[in-house]
PDB file of C-alpha atoms in Angstrom:
ATOM      1  CA  MET P   1     131.605 115.735 116.977  1.00  0.00           C
ATOM      2  CA  ASN P   2     135.054 117.358 116.730  1.00  0.00           C
ATOM      3  CA  LYS P   3     137.855 116.285 114.413  1.00  0.00           C
ATOM      4  CA  LYS P   4     139.786 114.400 117.114  1.00  0.00           C
ATOM      5  CA  LYS P   5     136.821 112.126 117.797  1.00  0.00           C
ATOM      6  CA  LEU P   6     136.295 111.572 114.078  1.00  0.00           C
ATOM      7  CA  LEU P   7     139.888 110.382 113.729  1.00  0.00           C
ATOM      8  CA  VAL P   8     139.245 107.687 116.341  1.00  0.00           C
ATOM      9  CA  VAL P   9     136.222 106.261 114.488  1.00  0.00           C
ATOM     10  CA  PRO P  10     138.190 104.178 111.895  1.00  0.00           C
ATOM     11  CA  PHE P  11     140.313 102.673 114.672  1.00  0.00           C
ATOM     12  CA  LEU P  12     137.232 101.742 116.715  1.00  0.00           C
ATOM     13  CA  LEU P  13     135.433 100.296 113.699  1.00  0.00           C
ATOM     14  CA  LEU P  14     138.396  98.160 112.654  1.00  0.00           C
ATOM     15  CA  ASN P  15     138.945  96.762 116.144  1.00  0.00           C
ATOM     16  CA  SER P  16     135.225  96.235 116.694  1.00  0.00           C
ATOM     17  CA  VAL P  17     134.917  94.227 113.486  1.00  0.00           C
ATOM     18  CA  VAL P  18     137.877  92.009 114.407  1.00  0.00           C
ATOM     19  CA  ILE P  19     136.728  91.445 118.000  1.00  0.00           C
ATOM     20  CA  PHE P  20     133.073  90.780 117.233  1.00  0.00           C
ATOM     21  CA  ALA P  21     133.930  88.564 114.255  1.00  0.00           C
ATOM     22  CA  ALA P  22     136.171  86.452 116.516  1.00  0.00           C
ATOM     23  CA  LEU P  23     133.496  86.279 119.209  1.00  0.00           C
ATOM     24  CA  PHE P  24     130.827  85.291 116.681  1.00  0.00           C
ATOM     25  CA  ARG P  25     133.036  82.575 115.213  1.00  0.00           C
ATOM     26  CA  GLY P  26     133.914  81.274 118.661  1.00  0.00           C
ATOM     27  CA  LEU P  27     130.257  81.263 119.657  1.00  0.00           C
ATOM     28  CA  GLN P  28     129.374  79.334 116.498  1.00  0.00           C
ATOM     29  CA  ILE P  29     131.922  76.613 117.201  1.00  0.00           C
ATOM     30  CA  SER P  30     131.031  76.431 120.894  1.00  0.00           C
ATOM     31  CA  LEU P  31     127.396  75.832 119.904  1.00  0.00           C
ATOM     32  CA  GLY P  32     128.427  72.861 117.802  1.00  0.00           C
ATOM     33  CA  TYR P  33     128.537  74.428 114.327  1.00  0.00           C
ATOM     34  CA  TYR P  34     131.949  73.287 113.073  1.00  0.00           C
ATOM     35  CA  PRO P  35     131.634  72.020 109.452  1.00  0.00           C
ATOM     36  CA  LEU P  36     135.369  71.276 109.332  1.00  0.00           C
ATOM     37  CA  ILE P  37     134.795  68.140 111.410  1.00  0.00           C
ATOM     38  CA  GLY P  38     131.251  67.444 110.245  1.00  0.00           C
ATOM     39  CA  LEU P  39     129.287  69.288 112.953  1.00  0.00           C
ATOM     40  CA  ASN P  40     126.424  71.267 111.415  1.00  0.00           C
ATOM     41  CA  GLN P  41     123.769  71.441 114.130  1.00  0.00           C
ATOM     42  CA  LEU P  42     123.527  74.019 116.901  1.00  0.00           C
ATOM     43  CA  THR P  43     123.475  72.546 120.397  1.00  0.00           C
ATOM     44  CA  LEU P  44     124.223  73.467 124.004  1.00  0.00           C
ATOM     45  CA  ALA P  45     125.814  70.078 124.674  1.00  0.00           C
ATOM     46  CA  ASN P  46     129.349  71.498 124.796  1.00  0.00           C
ATOM     47  CA  TYR P  47     128.394  74.008 127.476  1.00  0.00           C
ATOM     48  CA  LYS P  48     126.648  71.281 129.453  1.00  0.00           C
ATOM     49  CA  ILE P  49     129.738  69.086 129.269  1.00  0.00           C
ATOM     50  CA  VAL P  50     132.196  71.705 130.458  1.00  0.00           C
ATOM     51  CA  LEU P  51     129.930  73.237 133.107  1.00  0.00           C
ATOM     52  CA  THR P  52     129.075  69.898 134.708  1.00  0.00           C
ATOM     53  CA  ASP P  53     132.569  68.456 134.526  1.00  0.00           C
ATOM     54  CA  PRO P  54     134.187  68.321 138.025  1.00  0.00           C
ATOM     55  CA  PHE P  55     137.633  69.137 136.639  1.00  0.00           C
ATOM     56  CA  PHE P  56     136.315  72.269 134.947  1.00  0.00           C
ATOM     57  CA  GLN P  57     134.500  73.357 138.105  1.00  0.00           C
ATOM     58  CA  LYS P  58     137.742  72.909 139.999  1.00  0.00           C
ATOM     59  CA  SER P  59     139.693  74.915 137.421  1.00  0.00           C
ATOM     60  CA  LEU P  60     137.049  77.670 137.485  1.00  0.00           C
ATOM     61  CA  SER P  61     137.226  78.017 141.266  1.00  0.00           C
ATOM     62  CA  TYR P  62     141.039  77.948 141.120  1.00  0.00           C
ATOM     63  CA  SER P  63     141.099  80.691 138.477  1.00  0.00           C
ATOM     64  CA  CYS P  64     138.723  82.825 140.575  1.00  0.00           C
ATOM     65  CA  TYR P  65     140.911  82.260 143.647  1.00  0.00           C
ATOM     66  CA  LEU P  66     144.054  83.411 141.837  1.00  0.00           C
ATOM     67  CA  ALA P  67     142.344  86.388 140.190  1.00  0.00           C
ATOM     68  CA  LEU P  68     140.571  87.671 143.305  1.00  0.00           C
ATOM     69  CA  THR P  69     143.575  87.166 145.593  1.00  0.00           C
ATOM     70  CA  ALA P  70     146.016  88.875 143.242  1.00  0.00           C
ATOM     71  CA  THR P  71     143.608  91.702 142.446  1.00  0.00           C
ATOM     72  CA  PHE P  72     142.611  92.575 146.011  1.00  0.00           C
ATOM     73  CA  PHE P  73     146.168  92.412 147.379  1.00  0.00           C
ATOM     74  CA  SER P  74     147.457  94.460 144.439  1.00  0.00           C
ATOM     75  CA  LEU P  75     144.847  97.160 145.025  1.00  0.00           C
ATOM     76  CA  ILE P  76     145.381  97.332 148.795  1.00  0.00           C
ATOM     77  CA  VAL P  77     149.185  97.362 148.700  1.00  0.00           C
ATOM     78  CA  GLY P  78     149.314  99.497 145.545  1.00  0.00           C
ATOM     79  CA  VAL P  79     147.160 102.236 147.089  1.00  0.00           C
ATOM     80  CA  GLY P  80     149.362 102.198 150.208  1.00  0.00           C
ATOM     81  CA  VAL P  81     152.499 102.534 148.094  1.00  0.00           C
ATOM     82  CA  ALA P  82     150.911 105.399 146.133  1.00  0.00           C
ATOM     83  CA  PHE P  83     150.216 107.377 149.334  1.00  0.00           C
ATOM     84  CA  LEU P  84     153.750 106.656 150.543  1.00  0.00           C
ATOM     85  CA  LEU P  85     155.254 107.978 147.303  1.00  0.00           C
ATOM     86  CA  LEU P  86     152.991 111.017 147.524  1.00  0.00           C
ATOM     87  CA  LYS P  87     154.695 111.948 150.803  1.00  0.00           C
ATOM     88  CA  VAL P  88     158.210 110.723 150.018  1.00  0.00           C
ATOM     89  CA  LYS P  89     159.049 112.547 146.809  1.00  0.00           C
ATOM     90  CA  GLN P  90     162.163 110.710 145.673  1.00  0.00           C
ATOM     91  CA  PRO P  91     162.561 110.394 141.863  1.00  0.00           C
ATOM     92  CA  ILE P  92     164.697 107.271 142.246  1.00  0.00           C
ATOM     93  CA  LEU P  93     161.824 105.464 144.004  1.00  0.00           C
ATOM     94  CA  HIS P  94     159.482 106.298 141.139  1.00  0.00           C
ATOM     95  CA  LYS P  95     161.945 104.855 138.625  1.00  0.00           C
ATOM     96  CA  ILE P  96     162.410 101.677 140.670  1.00  0.00           C
ATOM     97  CA  LEU P  97     158.651 101.271 140.940  1.00  0.00           C
ATOM     98  CA  GLN P  98     158.207 101.589 137.175  1.00  0.00           C
ATOM     99  CA  LEU P  99     160.758  98.843 136.415  1.00  0.00           C
ATOM    100  CA  PRO P 100     158.434  95.837 137.002  1.00  0.00           C
ATOM    101  CA  ILE P 101     155.808  97.388 134.728  1.00  0.00           C
ATOM    102  CA  SER P 102     158.190  97.296 131.767  1.00  0.00           C
ATOM    103  CA  LEU P 103     158.940  93.574 132.154  1.00  0.00           C
ATOM    104  CA  PRO P 104     156.702  91.032 130.361  1.00  0.00           C
ATOM    105  CA  HIS P 105     154.888  88.538 132.569  1.00  0.00           C
ATOM    106  CA  ILE P 106     156.686  85.596 130.997  1.00  0.00           C
ATOM    107  CA  ILE P 107     160.088  87.105 131.871  1.00  0.00           C
ATOM    108  CA  VAL P 108     159.014  87.631 135.484  1.00  0.00           C
ATOM    109  CA  ALA P 109     157.665  84.063 135.600  1.00  0.00           C
ATOM    110  CA  LEU P 110     161.033  82.699 134.439  1.00  0.00           C
ATOM    111  CA  MET P 111     162.788  84.873 137.040  1.00  0.00           C
ATOM    112  CA  VAL P 112     160.540  83.486 139.787  1.00  0.00           C
ATOM    113  CA  LEU P 113     161.162  79.943 138.538  1.00  0.00           C
ATOM    114  CA  GLN P 114     164.918  80.434 138.803  1.00  0.00           C
ATOM    115  CA  LEU P 115     164.683  82.222 142.142  1.00  0.00           C
ATOM    116  CA  LEU P 116     162.019  80.354 144.138  1.00  0.00           C
ATOM    117  CA  GLY P 117     162.176  76.867 142.609  1.00  0.00           C
ATOM    118  CA  GLN P 118     163.387  73.989 144.788  1.00  0.00           C
ATOM    119  CA  SER P 119     166.554  73.918 142.693  1.00  0.00           C
ATOM    120  CA  GLY P 120     166.641  77.701 142.327  1.00  0.00           C
ATOM    121  CA  VAL P 121     168.989  80.379 143.606  1.00  0.00           C
ATOM    122  CA  LEU P 122     167.281  80.882 146.966  1.00  0.00           C
ATOM    123  CA  SER P 123     167.235  77.169 147.819  1.00  0.00           C
ATOM    124  CA  ARG P 124     170.949  76.831 146.952  1.00  0.00           C
ATOM    125  CA  TRP P 125     171.752  79.805 149.183  1.00  0.00           C
ATOM    126  CA  CYS P 126     169.841  78.202 152.049  1.00  0.00           C
ATOM    127  CA  PHE P 127     171.753  74.974 151.458  1.00  0.00           C
ATOM    128  CA  GLN P 128     175.114  76.727 151.391  1.00  0.00           C
ATOM    129  CA  LEU P 129     174.281  78.556 154.626  1.00  0.00           C
ATOM    130  CA  GLY P 130     173.312  75.284 156.289  1.00  0.00           C
ATOM    131  CA  TRP P 131     169.671  76.227 156.847  1.00  0.00           C
ATOM    132  CA  ILE P 132     168.520  73.105 154.992  1.00  0.00           C
ATOM    133  CA  LYS P 133     170.258  69.738 154.734  1.00  0.00           C
ATOM    134  CA  GLU P 134     169.200  69.049 151.163  1.00  0.00           C
ATOM    135  CA  ILE P 135     167.584  70.937 148.291  1.00  0.00           C
ATOM    136  CA  GLY P 136     164.319  69.003 148.649  1.00  0.00           C
ATOM    137  CA  GLU P 137     163.717  70.509 152.106  1.00  0.00           C
ATOM    138  CA  PHE P 138     163.194  73.946 150.604  1.00  0.00           C
ATOM    139  CA  PRO P 139     159.492  74.955 150.723  1.00  0.00           C
ATOM    140  CA  LEU P 140     157.537  74.267 147.557  1.00  0.00           C
ATOM    141  CA  LEU P 141     156.834  77.761 146.242  1.00  0.00           C
ATOM    142  CA  VAL P 142     156.602  76.883 142.527  1.00  0.00           C
ATOM    143  CA  HIS P 143     154.292  74.258 140.988  1.00  0.00           C
ATOM    144  CA  ASP P 144     152.409  74.217 144.300  1.00  0.00           C
ATOM    145  CA  GLN P 145     148.665  73.804 144.833  1.00  0.00           C
ATOM    146  CA  GLN P 146     148.269  77.246 146.445  1.00  0.00           C
ATOM    147  CA  GLY P 147     149.771  79.025 143.432  1.00  0.00           C
ATOM    148  CA  ILE P 148     152.295  80.985 145.512  1.00  0.00           C
ATOM    149  CA  GLY P 149     154.678  81.425 142.587  1.00  0.00           C
ATOM    150  CA  ILE P 150     151.830  82.524 140.305  1.00  0.00           C
ATOM    151  CA  LEU P 151     150.588  85.045 142.853  1.00  0.00           C
ATOM    152  CA  PHE P 152     154.109  86.362 143.361  1.00  0.00           C
ATOM    153  CA  VAL P 153     154.406  87.146 139.646  1.00  0.00           C
ATOM    154  CA  PHE P 154     151.017  88.866 139.527  1.00  0.00           C
ATOM    155  CA  LEU P 155     151.711  90.904 142.665  1.00  0.00           C
ATOM    156  CA  TYR P 156     155.181  91.877 141.443  1.00  0.00           C
ATOM    157  CA  LYS P 157     153.660  93.188 138.221  1.00  0.00           C
ATOM    158  CA  GLU P 158     150.361  94.601 139.417  1.00  0.00           C
ATOM    159  CA  ILE P 159     151.254  96.394 142.666  1.00  0.00           C
ATOM    160  CA  PRO P 160     153.534  98.903 140.851  1.00  0.00           C
ATOM    161  CA  TYR P 161     150.896  99.311 138.120  1.00  0.00           C
ATOM    162  CA  VAL P 162     148.236 100.185 140.713  1.00  0.00           C
ATOM    163  CA  ALA P 163     150.619 102.442 142.624  1.00  0.00           C
ATOM    164  CA  VAL P 164     151.691 104.426 139.558  1.00  0.00           C
ATOM    165  CA  THR P 165     148.102 104.806 138.324  1.00  0.00           C
ATOM    166  CA  VAL P 166     146.687 105.878 141.691  1.00  0.00           C
ATOM    167  CA  LEU P 167     149.640 108.194 142.306  1.00  0.00           C
ATOM    168  CA  ALA P 168     148.970 109.981 139.021  1.00  0.00           C
ATOM    169  CA  ILE P 169     145.343 110.503 140.097  1.00  0.00           C
ATOM    170  CA  LEU P 170     146.274 111.684 143.600  1.00  0.00           C
ATOM    171  CA  GLN P 171     148.700 114.253 142.199  1.00  0.00           C
ATOM    172  CA  GLN P 172     145.881 115.786 140.149  1.00  0.00           C
ATOM    173  CA  LEU P 173     143.262 115.855 142.914  1.00  0.00           C
ATOM    174  CA  GLN P 174     142.359 118.943 144.848  1.00  0.00           C
ATOM    175  CA  LEU P 175     143.941 117.906 148.139  1.00  0.00           C
ATOM    176  CA  GLY P 176     142.661 121.098 149.782  1.00  0.00           C
ATOM    177  CA  TYR P 177     139.541 119.105 150.691  1.00  0.00           C
ATOM    178  CA  ILE P 178     141.737 116.960 152.942  1.00  0.00           C
ATOM    179  CA  GLU P 179     143.012 120.010 154.813  1.00  0.00           C
ATOM    180  CA  VAL P 180     139.463 121.291 155.254  1.00  0.00           C
ATOM    181  CA  ALA P 181     138.323 117.924 156.614  1.00  0.00           C
ATOM    182  CA  ARG P 182     141.320 117.789 158.971  1.00  0.00           C
ATOM    183  CA  ASN P 183     140.592 121.311 160.246  1.00  0.00           C
ATOM    184  CA  LEU P 184     136.992 120.310 160.887  1.00  0.00           C
ATOM    185  CA  GLY P 185     138.155 117.510 163.160  1.00  0.00           C
ATOM    186  CA  ALA P 186     137.820 114.505 160.849  1.00  0.00           C
ATOM    187  CA  SER P 187     139.894 111.457 161.754  1.00  0.00           C
ATOM    188  CA  LYS P 188     142.315 109.801 159.302  1.00  0.00           C
ATOM    189  CA  ARG P 189     139.786 107.026 158.730  1.00  0.00           C
ATOM    190  CA  GLN P 190     137.013 109.518 157.978  1.00  0.00           C
ATOM    191  CA  ILE P 191     139.271 111.500 155.659  1.00  0.00           C
ATOM    192  CA  PHE P 192     140.079 108.387 153.661  1.00  0.00           C
ATOM    193  CA  THR P 193     136.565 106.900 153.508  1.00  0.00           C
ATOM    194  CA  GLN P 194     134.643 110.142 152.982  1.00  0.00           C
ATOM    195  CA  VAL P 195     137.068 112.379 151.114  1.00  0.00           C
ATOM    196  CA  ILE P 196     139.877 110.475 149.423  1.00  0.00           C
ATOM    197  CA  PHE P 197     138.147 107.207 148.507  1.00  0.00           C
ATOM    198  CA  PRO P 198     135.249 108.872 146.596  1.00  0.00           C
ATOM    199  CA  MET P 199     137.849 110.771 144.574  1.00  0.00           C
ATOM    200  CA  ILE P 200     139.774 107.666 143.508  1.00  0.00           C
ATOM    201  CA  GLN P 201     136.838 105.236 143.557  1.00  0.00           C
ATOM    202  CA  LYS P 202     136.257 105.098 139.789  1.00  0.00           C
ATOM    203  CA  THR P 203     139.951 104.530 139.169  1.00  0.00           C
ATOM    204  CA  LEU P 204     140.094 101.691 141.702  1.00  0.00           C
ATOM    205  CA  PHE P 205     137.085  99.912 140.213  1.00  0.00           C
ATOM    206  CA  THR P 206     138.525 100.318 136.722  1.00  0.00           C
ATOM    207  CA  LEU P 207     141.790  98.813 137.939  1.00  0.00           C
ATOM    208  CA  PHE P 208     139.861  95.983 139.584  1.00  0.00           C
ATOM    209  CA  ILE P 209     138.188  95.111 136.283  1.00  0.00           C
ATOM    210  CA  ILE P 210     141.460  95.240 134.329  1.00  0.00           C
ATOM    211  CA  LEU P 211     143.457  93.187 136.833  1.00  0.00           C
ATOM    212  CA  PHE P 212     140.755  90.592 137.474  1.00  0.00           C
ATOM    213  CA  CYS P 213     140.076  89.939 133.797  1.00  0.00           C
ATOM    214  CA  PHE P 214     143.773  89.691 132.991  1.00  0.00           C
ATOM    215  CA  THR P 215     144.703  87.347 135.846  1.00  0.00           C
ATOM    216  CA  PHE P 216     141.567  85.241 135.406  1.00  0.00           C
ATOM    217  CA  ALA P 217     142.336  84.558 131.744  1.00  0.00           C
ATOM    218  CA  SER P 218     146.130  84.458 132.103  1.00  0.00           C
ATOM    219  CA  PHE P 219     147.831  81.520 130.415  1.00  0.00           C
ATOM    220  CA  GLU P 220     151.612  81.797 130.369  1.00  0.00           C
ATOM    221  CA  VAL P 221     152.190  82.339 134.110  1.00  0.00           C
ATOM    222  CA  PRO P 222     150.049  79.373 135.320  1.00  0.00           C
ATOM    223  CA  TYR P 223     151.515  77.282 132.490  1.00  0.00           C
ATOM    224  CA  LEU P 224     155.086  77.879 133.693  1.00  0.00           C
ATOM    225  CA  LEU P 225     154.555  77.986 137.463  1.00  0.00           C
ATOM    226  CA  GLY P 226     151.303  76.151 138.138  1.00  0.00           C
ATOM    227  CA  ASP P 227     150.605  72.686 139.518  1.00  0.00           C
ATOM    228  CA  PRO P 228     149.513  70.305 136.712  1.00  0.00           C
ATOM    229  CA  SER P 229     146.749  68.955 138.955  1.00  0.00           C
ATOM    230  CA  HIS P 230     145.377  72.462 139.539  1.00  0.00           C
ATOM    231  CA  GLY P 231     144.960  73.939 136.081  1.00  0.00           C
ATOM    232  CA  THR P 232     143.253  77.248 135.381  1.00  0.00           C
ATOM    233  CA  VAL P 233     140.391  77.657 132.922  1.00  0.00           C
ATOM    234  CA  ALA P 234     142.791  78.981 130.283  1.00  0.00           C
ATOM    235  CA  LEU P 235     145.037  75.919 130.633  1.00  0.00           C
ATOM    236  CA  THR P 236     142.044  73.585 130.457  1.00  0.00           C
ATOM    237  CA  ALA P 237     140.834  75.261 127.268  1.00  0.00           C
ATOM    238  CA  TYR P 238     144.341  75.036 125.787  1.00  0.00           C
ATOM    239  CA  ASP P 239     144.570  71.316 126.579  1.00  0.00           C
ATOM    240  CA  LEU P 240     141.215  70.674 124.912  1.00  0.00           C
ATOM    241  CA  PHE P 241     142.150  72.718 121.847  1.00  0.00           C
ATOM    242  CA  THR P 242     145.526  71.009 121.308  1.00  0.00           C
ATOM    243  CA  GLN P 243     144.302  67.420 121.604  1.00  0.00           C
ATOM    244  CA  ALA P 244     144.544  65.206 118.533  1.00  0.00           C
ATOM    245  CA  ASP P 245     140.789  64.588 118.659  1.00  0.00           C
ATOM    246  CA  LEU P 246     139.227  67.597 116.916  1.00  0.00           C
ATOM    247  CA  MET P 247     135.876  66.821 118.540  1.00  0.00           C
ATOM    248  CA  THR P 248     137.134  68.443 121.749  1.00  0.00           C
ATOM    249  CA  ARG P 249     137.687  71.824 120.089  1.00  0.00           C
ATOM    250  CA  PRO P 250     134.043  72.956 120.449  1.00  0.00           C
ATOM    251  CA  GLN P 251     134.421  72.319 124.182  1.00  0.00           C
ATOM    252  CA  ALA P 252     137.549  74.498 124.208  1.00  0.00           C
ATOM    253  CA  PHE P 253     135.627  77.308 122.529  1.00  0.00           C
ATOM    254  CA  ALA P 254     132.802  76.814 125.031  1.00  0.00           C
ATOM    255  CA  LEU P 255     135.319  77.306 127.833  1.00  0.00           C
ATOM    256  CA  ASN P 256     136.555  80.485 126.171  1.00  0.00           C
ATOM    257  CA  MET P 257     132.989  81.765 125.973  1.00  0.00           C
ATOM    258  CA  VAL P 258     132.503  80.955 129.658  1.00  0.00           C
ATOM    259  CA  MET P 259     135.684  82.890 130.494  1.00  0.00           C
ATOM    260  CA  SER P 260     134.403  85.856 128.503  1.00  0.00           C
ATOM    261  CA  ALA P 261     131.041  85.653 130.253  1.00  0.00           C
ATOM    262  CA  VAL P 262     132.680  85.586 133.698  1.00  0.00           C
ATOM    263  CA  CYS P 263     134.870  88.592 132.884  1.00  0.00           C
ATOM    264  CA  LEU P 264     131.900  90.502 131.446  1.00  0.00           C
ATOM    265  CA  SER P 265     129.742  89.696 134.487  1.00  0.00           C
ATOM    266  CA  VAL P 266     132.449  90.819 136.903  1.00  0.00           C
ATOM    267  CA  ALA P 267     132.970  94.032 134.929  1.00  0.00           C
ATOM    268  CA  ILE P 268     129.247  94.845 134.924  1.00  0.00           C
ATOM    269  CA  ALA P 269     128.919  94.050 138.637  1.00  0.00           C
ATOM    270  CA  ALA P 270     131.922  96.239 139.473  1.00  0.00           C
ATOM    271  CA  LEU P 271     130.543  99.151 137.432  1.00  0.00           C
ATOM    272  CA  VAL P 272     127.117  98.859 139.081  1.00  0.00           C
ATOM    273  CA  ILE P 273     128.635  98.784 142.578  1.00  0.00           C
ATOM    274  CA  SER P 274     130.842 101.750 141.694  1.00  0.00           C
ATOM    275  CA  ARG P 275     127.792 103.744 140.590  1.00  0.00           C
ATOM    276  CA  LEU P 276     125.990 102.977 143.863  1.00  0.00           C
ATOM    277  CA  LEU P 277     128.854 104.155 146.072  1.00  0.00           C
ATOM    278  CA  PRO P 278     129.280 107.891 146.913  1.00  0.00           C
ATOM    279  CA  GLY P 279     132.130 108.386 144.451  1.00  0.00           C
ATOM    280  CA  GLY P 280     129.978 107.179 141.552  1.00  0.00           C
ATOM    281  CA  ARG P 281     126.889 109.251 142.226  1.00  0.00           C
ATOM    282  CA  LYS P 282     126.257 112.405 140.306  1.00  0.00           C
ATOM    283  CA  ILE P 283     125.807 115.499 142.399  1.00  0.00           C
ATOM    284  CA  LYS P 284     122.487 117.163 141.541  1.00  0.00           C
TER     285      LYS P 284
END
């Protein structure tokens, strides 16, 4: 082990201790061991309550819908933008693309609230232009059941992130393979699926894991832009944790453990699928 790797060991140990200590404590409370409120026996009752509750099941499906939709659209559009920037080499476009990445999600959420809300800038413009007779006729794009405002924030943030990451990988690849494939008569579809995709496959699956886990467990964006009747898992856990009745806190921790389990399962599944595809196989 070289010196550079040795220097990383203290950082990894410190973070591992903090993370695993928090997970262990959360697991303890979720299993009913919470002496602060007189709970001293381990039980799976909290998990049974949250997993069988219709409202939680609804929030889980809603969180998966938001995470999968935002992640897949971000990957598809982001890869397209990366290939476009690879051909159109304009420094100003690269700087514009990097701007959304520097903005916090909560700032973007507030911008969307002021822009797309029924009393926002866009609705007032439509009213001034005579396209709508009153502000209430403007389409409900924020606090709606489909989560359009939430998805807009995630896409605004994640598409540039995917594009910049994939572009950095494409610029380092040996693109001579593409010319060879083209000279051999391969179509554009074959070049992408058999040459380019295996080269960027690991990066795309890594991005999928990062984006899915972040959007699935996101709190501030659904809190500001979401419909109160369609809460995400993170919002449900927050509501349980902040109630005056401390007996609901073990359920909140159980929800957090479920969120962690979902993210871990998705990450493992994505890594396994990536290994099975051509880009993840080792050449013998």
